[in-house]
XYZ file of C-alpha atoms in Angstrom:
405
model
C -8.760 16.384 -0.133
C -8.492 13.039 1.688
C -12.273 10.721 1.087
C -12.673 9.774 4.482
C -9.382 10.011 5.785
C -9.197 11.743 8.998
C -6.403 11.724 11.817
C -4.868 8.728 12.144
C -6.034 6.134 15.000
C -4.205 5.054 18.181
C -0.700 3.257 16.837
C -0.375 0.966 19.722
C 3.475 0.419 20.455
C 4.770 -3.012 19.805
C 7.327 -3.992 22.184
C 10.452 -4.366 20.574
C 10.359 -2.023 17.566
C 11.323 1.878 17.874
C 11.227 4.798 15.410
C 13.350 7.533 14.938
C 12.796 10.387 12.780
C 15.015 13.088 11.662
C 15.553 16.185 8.847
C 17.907 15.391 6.243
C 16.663 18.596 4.243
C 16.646 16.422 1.311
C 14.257 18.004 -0.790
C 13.157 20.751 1.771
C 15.019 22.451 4.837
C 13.640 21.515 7.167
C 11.459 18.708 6.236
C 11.063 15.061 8.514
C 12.382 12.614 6.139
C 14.461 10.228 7.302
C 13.382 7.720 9.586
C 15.046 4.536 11.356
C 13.374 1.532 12.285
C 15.198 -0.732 14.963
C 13.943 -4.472 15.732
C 14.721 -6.394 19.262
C 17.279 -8.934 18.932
C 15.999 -11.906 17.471
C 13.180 -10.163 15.268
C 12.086 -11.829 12.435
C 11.067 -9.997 8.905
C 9.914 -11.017 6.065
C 8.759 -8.248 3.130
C 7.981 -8.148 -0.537
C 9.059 -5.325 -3.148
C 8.250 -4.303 -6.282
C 7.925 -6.215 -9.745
C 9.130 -3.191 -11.803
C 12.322 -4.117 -13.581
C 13.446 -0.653 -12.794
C 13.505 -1.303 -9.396
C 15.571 0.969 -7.044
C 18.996 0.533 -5.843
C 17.759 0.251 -2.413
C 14.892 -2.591 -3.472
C 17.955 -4.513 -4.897
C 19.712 -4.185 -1.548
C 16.789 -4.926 0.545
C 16.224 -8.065 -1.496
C 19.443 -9.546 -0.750
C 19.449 -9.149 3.008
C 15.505 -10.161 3.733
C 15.553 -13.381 5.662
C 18.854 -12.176 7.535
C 19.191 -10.630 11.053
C 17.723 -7.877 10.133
C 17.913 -5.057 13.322
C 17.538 -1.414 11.608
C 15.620 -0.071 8.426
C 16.389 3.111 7.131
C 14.190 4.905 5.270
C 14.625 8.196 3.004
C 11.756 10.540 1.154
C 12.077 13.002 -1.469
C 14.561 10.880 -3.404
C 13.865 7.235 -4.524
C 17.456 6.716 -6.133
C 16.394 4.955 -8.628
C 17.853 4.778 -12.168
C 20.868 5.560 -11.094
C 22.716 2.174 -11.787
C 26.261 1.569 -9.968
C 26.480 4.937 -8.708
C 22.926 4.420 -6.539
C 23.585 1.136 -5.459
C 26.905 2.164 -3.864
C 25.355 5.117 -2.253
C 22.696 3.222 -0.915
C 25.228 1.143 0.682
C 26.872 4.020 1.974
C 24.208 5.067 3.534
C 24.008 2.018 5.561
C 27.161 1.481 6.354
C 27.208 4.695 8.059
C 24.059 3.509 10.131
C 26.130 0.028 11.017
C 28.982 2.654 12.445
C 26.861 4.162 14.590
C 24.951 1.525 15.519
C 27.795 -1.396 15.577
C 25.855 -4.047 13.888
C 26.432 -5.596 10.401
C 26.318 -3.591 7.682
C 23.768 -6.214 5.918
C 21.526 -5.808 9.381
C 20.272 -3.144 7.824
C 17.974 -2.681 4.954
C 16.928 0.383 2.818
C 13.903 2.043 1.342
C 13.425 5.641 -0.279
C 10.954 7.140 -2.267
C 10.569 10.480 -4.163
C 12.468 11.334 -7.449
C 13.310 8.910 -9.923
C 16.506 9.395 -11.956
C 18.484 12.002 -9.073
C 21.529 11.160 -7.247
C 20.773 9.874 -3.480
C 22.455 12.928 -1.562
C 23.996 10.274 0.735
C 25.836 12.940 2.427
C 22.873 14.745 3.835
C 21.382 11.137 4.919
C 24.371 10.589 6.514
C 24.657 13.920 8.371
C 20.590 13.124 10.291
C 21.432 9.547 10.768
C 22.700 10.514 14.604
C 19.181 12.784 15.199
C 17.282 9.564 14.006
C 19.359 7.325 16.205
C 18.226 9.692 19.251
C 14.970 9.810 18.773
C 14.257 6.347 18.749
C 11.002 5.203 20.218
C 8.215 2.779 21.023
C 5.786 5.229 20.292
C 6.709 7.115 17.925
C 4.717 5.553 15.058
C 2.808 8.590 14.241
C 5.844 10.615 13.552
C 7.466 8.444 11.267
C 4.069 8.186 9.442
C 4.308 11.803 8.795
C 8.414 11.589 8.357
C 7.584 8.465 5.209
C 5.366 10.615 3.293
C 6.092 12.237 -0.133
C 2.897 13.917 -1.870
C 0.430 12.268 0.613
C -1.769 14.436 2.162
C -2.244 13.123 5.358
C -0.415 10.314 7.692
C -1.705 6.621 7.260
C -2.051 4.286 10.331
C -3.222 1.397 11.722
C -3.448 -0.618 14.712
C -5.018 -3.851 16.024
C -4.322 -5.801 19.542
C -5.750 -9.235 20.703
C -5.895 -11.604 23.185
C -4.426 -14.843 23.412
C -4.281 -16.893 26.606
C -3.980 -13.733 28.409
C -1.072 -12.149 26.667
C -1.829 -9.349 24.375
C -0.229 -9.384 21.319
C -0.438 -5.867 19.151
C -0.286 -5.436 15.071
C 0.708 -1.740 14.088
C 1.515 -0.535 10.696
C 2.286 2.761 8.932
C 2.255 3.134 4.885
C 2.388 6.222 2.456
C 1.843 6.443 -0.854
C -0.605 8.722 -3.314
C 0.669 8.393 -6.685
C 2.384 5.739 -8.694
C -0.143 3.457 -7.452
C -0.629 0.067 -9.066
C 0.810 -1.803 -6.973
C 2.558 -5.651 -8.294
C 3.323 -6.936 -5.081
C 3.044 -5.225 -2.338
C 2.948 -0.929 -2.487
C 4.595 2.181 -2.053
C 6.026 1.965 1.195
C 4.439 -0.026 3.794
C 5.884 -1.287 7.688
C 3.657 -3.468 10.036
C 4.965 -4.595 13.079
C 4.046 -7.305 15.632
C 5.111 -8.761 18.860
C 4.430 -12.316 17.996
C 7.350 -14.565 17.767
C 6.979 -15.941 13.970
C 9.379 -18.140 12.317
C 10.671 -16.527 9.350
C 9.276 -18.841 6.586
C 5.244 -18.501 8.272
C 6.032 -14.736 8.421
C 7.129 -14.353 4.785
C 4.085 -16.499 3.750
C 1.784 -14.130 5.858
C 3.055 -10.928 4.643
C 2.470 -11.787 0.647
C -0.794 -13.359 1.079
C -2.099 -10.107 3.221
C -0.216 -7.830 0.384
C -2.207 -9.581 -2.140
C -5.590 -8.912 -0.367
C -5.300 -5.316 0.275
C -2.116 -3.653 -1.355
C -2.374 -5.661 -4.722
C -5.524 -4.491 -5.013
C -5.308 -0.648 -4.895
C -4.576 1.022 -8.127
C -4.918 4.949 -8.395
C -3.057 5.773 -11.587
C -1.907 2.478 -13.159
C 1.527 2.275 -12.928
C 3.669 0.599 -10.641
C 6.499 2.185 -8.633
C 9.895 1.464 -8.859
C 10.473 1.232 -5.052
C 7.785 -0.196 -3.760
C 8.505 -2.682 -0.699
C 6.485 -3.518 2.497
C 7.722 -5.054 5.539
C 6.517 -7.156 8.106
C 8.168 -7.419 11.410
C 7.915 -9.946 14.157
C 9.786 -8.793 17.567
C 8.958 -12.049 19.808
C 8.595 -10.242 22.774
C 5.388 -10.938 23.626
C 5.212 -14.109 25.704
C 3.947 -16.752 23.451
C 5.005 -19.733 21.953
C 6.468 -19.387 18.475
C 4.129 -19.381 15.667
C 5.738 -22.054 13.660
C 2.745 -22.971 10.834
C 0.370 -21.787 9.703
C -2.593 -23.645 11.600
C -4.202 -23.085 15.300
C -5.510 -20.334 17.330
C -2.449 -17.854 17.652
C -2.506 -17.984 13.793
C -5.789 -17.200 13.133
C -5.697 -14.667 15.688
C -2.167 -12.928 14.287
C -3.473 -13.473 10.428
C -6.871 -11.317 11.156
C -5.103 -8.811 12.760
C -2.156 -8.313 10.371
C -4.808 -8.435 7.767
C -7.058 -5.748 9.129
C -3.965 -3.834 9.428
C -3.154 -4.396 6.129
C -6.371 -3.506 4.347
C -6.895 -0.179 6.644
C -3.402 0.982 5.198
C -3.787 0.177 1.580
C -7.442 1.793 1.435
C -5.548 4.633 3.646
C -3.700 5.218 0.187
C -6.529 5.363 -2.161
C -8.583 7.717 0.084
C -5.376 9.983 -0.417
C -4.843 9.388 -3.733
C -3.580 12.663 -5.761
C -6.334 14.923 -6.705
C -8.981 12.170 -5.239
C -12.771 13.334 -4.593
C -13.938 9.572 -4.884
C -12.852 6.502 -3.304
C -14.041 3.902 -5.567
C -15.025 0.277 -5.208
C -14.920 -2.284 -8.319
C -15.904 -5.586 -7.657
C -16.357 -8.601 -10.243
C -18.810 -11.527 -9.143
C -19.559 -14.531 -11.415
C -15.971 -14.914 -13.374
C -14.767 -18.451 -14.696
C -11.405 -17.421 -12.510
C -10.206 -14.787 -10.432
C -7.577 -13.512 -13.108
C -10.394 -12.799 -15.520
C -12.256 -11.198 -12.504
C -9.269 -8.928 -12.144
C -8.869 -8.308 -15.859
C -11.922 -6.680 -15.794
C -11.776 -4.623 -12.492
C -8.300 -3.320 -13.606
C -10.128 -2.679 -16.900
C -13.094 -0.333 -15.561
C -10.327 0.984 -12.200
C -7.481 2.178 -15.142
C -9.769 3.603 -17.755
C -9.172 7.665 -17.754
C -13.032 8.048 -19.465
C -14.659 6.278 -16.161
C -12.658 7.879 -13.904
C -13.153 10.953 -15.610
C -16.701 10.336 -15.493
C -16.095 9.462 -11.613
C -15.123 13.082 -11.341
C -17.465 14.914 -12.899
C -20.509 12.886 -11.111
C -21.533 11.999 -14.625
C -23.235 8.285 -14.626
C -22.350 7.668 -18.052
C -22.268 3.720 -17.815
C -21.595 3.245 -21.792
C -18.143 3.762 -20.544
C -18.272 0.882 -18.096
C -19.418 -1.884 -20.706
C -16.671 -0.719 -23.197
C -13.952 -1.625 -20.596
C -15.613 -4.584 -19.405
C -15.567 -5.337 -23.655
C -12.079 -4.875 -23.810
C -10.765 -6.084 -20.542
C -9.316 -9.462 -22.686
C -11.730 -11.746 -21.195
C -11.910 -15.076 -23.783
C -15.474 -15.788 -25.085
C -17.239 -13.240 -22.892
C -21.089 -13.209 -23.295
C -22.459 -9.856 -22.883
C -25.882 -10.892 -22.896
C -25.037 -12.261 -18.977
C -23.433 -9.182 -17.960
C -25.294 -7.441 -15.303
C -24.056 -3.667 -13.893
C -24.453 -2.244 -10.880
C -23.942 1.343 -9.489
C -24.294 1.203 -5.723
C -27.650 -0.857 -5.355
C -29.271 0.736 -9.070
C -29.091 -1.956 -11.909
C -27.498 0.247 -14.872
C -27.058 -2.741 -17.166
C -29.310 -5.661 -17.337
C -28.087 -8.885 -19.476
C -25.867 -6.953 -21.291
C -27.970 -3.903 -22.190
C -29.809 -0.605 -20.606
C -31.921 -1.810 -17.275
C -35.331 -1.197 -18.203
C -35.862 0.366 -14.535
C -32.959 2.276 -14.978
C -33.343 6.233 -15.116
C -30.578 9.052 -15.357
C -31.576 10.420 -11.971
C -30.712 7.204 -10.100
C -27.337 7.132 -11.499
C -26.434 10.646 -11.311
C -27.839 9.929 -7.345
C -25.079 7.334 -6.989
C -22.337 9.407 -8.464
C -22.684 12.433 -6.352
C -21.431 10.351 -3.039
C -17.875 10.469 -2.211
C -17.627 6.675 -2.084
C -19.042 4.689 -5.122
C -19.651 0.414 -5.458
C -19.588 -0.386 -9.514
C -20.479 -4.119 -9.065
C -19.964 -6.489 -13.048
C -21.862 -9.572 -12.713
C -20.077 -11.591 -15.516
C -22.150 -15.087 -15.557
C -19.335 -17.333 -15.737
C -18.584 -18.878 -12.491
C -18.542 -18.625 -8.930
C -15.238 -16.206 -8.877
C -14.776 -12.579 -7.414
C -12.365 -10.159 -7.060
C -12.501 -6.426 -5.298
C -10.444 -3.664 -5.744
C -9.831 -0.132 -4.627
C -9.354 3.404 -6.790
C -10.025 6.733 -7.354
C -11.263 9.180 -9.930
C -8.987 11.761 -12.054
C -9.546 15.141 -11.441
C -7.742 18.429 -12.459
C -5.657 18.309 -9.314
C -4.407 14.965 -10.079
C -2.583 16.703 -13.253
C -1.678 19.834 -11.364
C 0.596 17.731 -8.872
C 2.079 15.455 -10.882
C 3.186 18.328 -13.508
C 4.632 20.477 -10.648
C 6.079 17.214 -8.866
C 9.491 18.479 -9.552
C 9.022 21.615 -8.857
């Protein structure tokens, strides 16, 4: 079940950018699961992908072509043809050179994204077969859908929307992402497309889009490991009528960067709240560290450890856990005896040892809620890092040993 997910929010159309979805029946009859993005004329995009050196045909593809004229993405679930060398690649060129011959643009206009199985063929033929249903059903509005048609084990859609004004013109931010599993992200995440109306220049756009991924989807981790096709997008149609953002500096900016971020964070928490198996959404944040890398050292430490997230599960405040992964999180010449630990607002660990106002009852208190805080005050420095995860429970096993299935 979902921690504090509920239906998704008003998606706000952005002038300029349609969906189209359509059933490819790639892993089930039936099933939404292709879905075509097209951008106005003119769009810009700018996107980062995964770090994984496994990284999908399609992530190969999609990294040649970003900074082009991009005008469609095409996006397929339920296989993420990857590890499947020469033979993948050229399918997932296949598969969008068939969109280009519907369409009539340039093959590289067109840039492609699937998730689902590692290691099986891309059934290119099937892709093929929907691409004219997608094409069809291109809309404005039809963000919702094609949140549903993107996911793979998620449980629920994930959306997000933001609109502002600037002298008088409304400019709108709307993004879509799935993702449940495989979570640990090392750029950017599991799949991820946010859309504006803003006219950006390409270079401002690209900077935008990593330093927002590194706020919000570089700091989500559910399992630990990193997918092989992860890639977000960010699109910029121009339509509304503004001058071109050209730097990154003045009002318009400021305006477009809180947005996108906003849009950005609500996403990538979207995907932790629906993380497989979740009952907890979990907040780990690191005050006091010499440097933000150690800060996230130690939040990865305490996020990735399968006895504190077990503990997580099982309500069971058992905060010896805690200082061991803070202990061996790498951190050079780390005095214990400054290290303070919090659970919510209850000090578990004062200077390095048990609070003396600590009792069993407040912790146990704390990790009954749904949503959890475990604050580390290291004592080193004025650094601080956040991040998002989850516990591990029994379902989180269950899905991922019938995932094939």
């Amino acid at each position: 079940m979902a921690v504090g997910l509920g239906p998704l929010p008003t998606l706000h159309p952005v002038p300029g950018f349609e969906l189209g979805i359509a059933s490819a029946g790639i892993k089930r009859v039936g099933r939404k699961d292709v879905v075509v993005m097209r951008c106005a004329e003119g769009s810009t995009i700018a996107g980062v992908t995964t770090t994984n050196a496994f990284c999908a045909a399609p992530v190969l593809i999609t990294r040649e072509r970003l900074g082009g004229a991009v005008r469609y993405l095409l996006t397929n679930t339920g296989n993420a043809n990857a590890g499947t060398g020469a033979d993948g690649l050229a399918n997932a060129r296949r598969s969008c050179a068939a969109l280009a011959a519907l369409t009539g643009v340039a093959e590289d206009a067109i840039l492609p994204f699937s998730t689902g199985v590692i290691g099986e063929p891309l059934p290119v033929e099937k892709i093929e077969a929907a691409l004219p249903a997608a094409l069809a059903d291109l809309k404005e509005d039809n963000w919702a859908l094609a949140a549903e048609g993107i996911m793979t084990t998620d449980t629920l859609p994930k959306g997000a929307s933001r609109q502002f004004q600037h002298d008088g013109v409304t400019v709108t931010v709307t993004g879509i992402s799935k993702g449940a599993g495989m979570i640990r992200p090392n750029m950017a995440t599991m799949l991820g497309y946010i859309a504006t109306d803003a006219k950006v220049a390409q270079p401002v756009l690209q900077d935008l889009v990593r330093d927002a991924a590194n706020k919000s989807f570089n700091r989500i981790t559910i399992d630990g490991d990193t997918s092989t096709n992860d890639c977000c997008m960010l699109i910029a149609t121009g339509r509304a009528a503004l001058p071109e953002v050209t730097e990154k500096a003045g009002e318009l900016y400021a305006q477009l960067k809180q947005a996108v971020f906003e849009v950005f964070m609500e996403v990538a928490q979207a995907i932790v709240r629906d993380g497989e198996g979740a009952t907890k959404f979990v907040t780990v944040q690191v005050n006091g560290g010499g440097n933000h890398q150690e800060c996230l050292d130690v939040a990865y430490a305490v996020a990735h450890s399968p006895l504190i997230k077990t503990a997580l599960f099982a309500s069971d405040p058992n905060w010896g856990r805690i200082l061991a992964a803070v202990g061996y999180a790498g951190v050079a010449n780390l005095d214990v005896s400054l290290i303070d630990v919090f659970l919510g607002d209850v000090c578990i660990a004062r200077q390095g040892g048990r609070a003396a106002t600590y009792t069993e009852e407040q912790g146990a208190a704390v990790m009954a809620r749904e949503e959890i805080a475990i604050r580390i005050e290291l004592g080193r420095g004025d650094c601080s890092e956040t991040i998002w995860t989850t516990d591990l429970s029994h379902e989180y096993v269950r899905i991922n040993a019938e995932y094939r299935s």
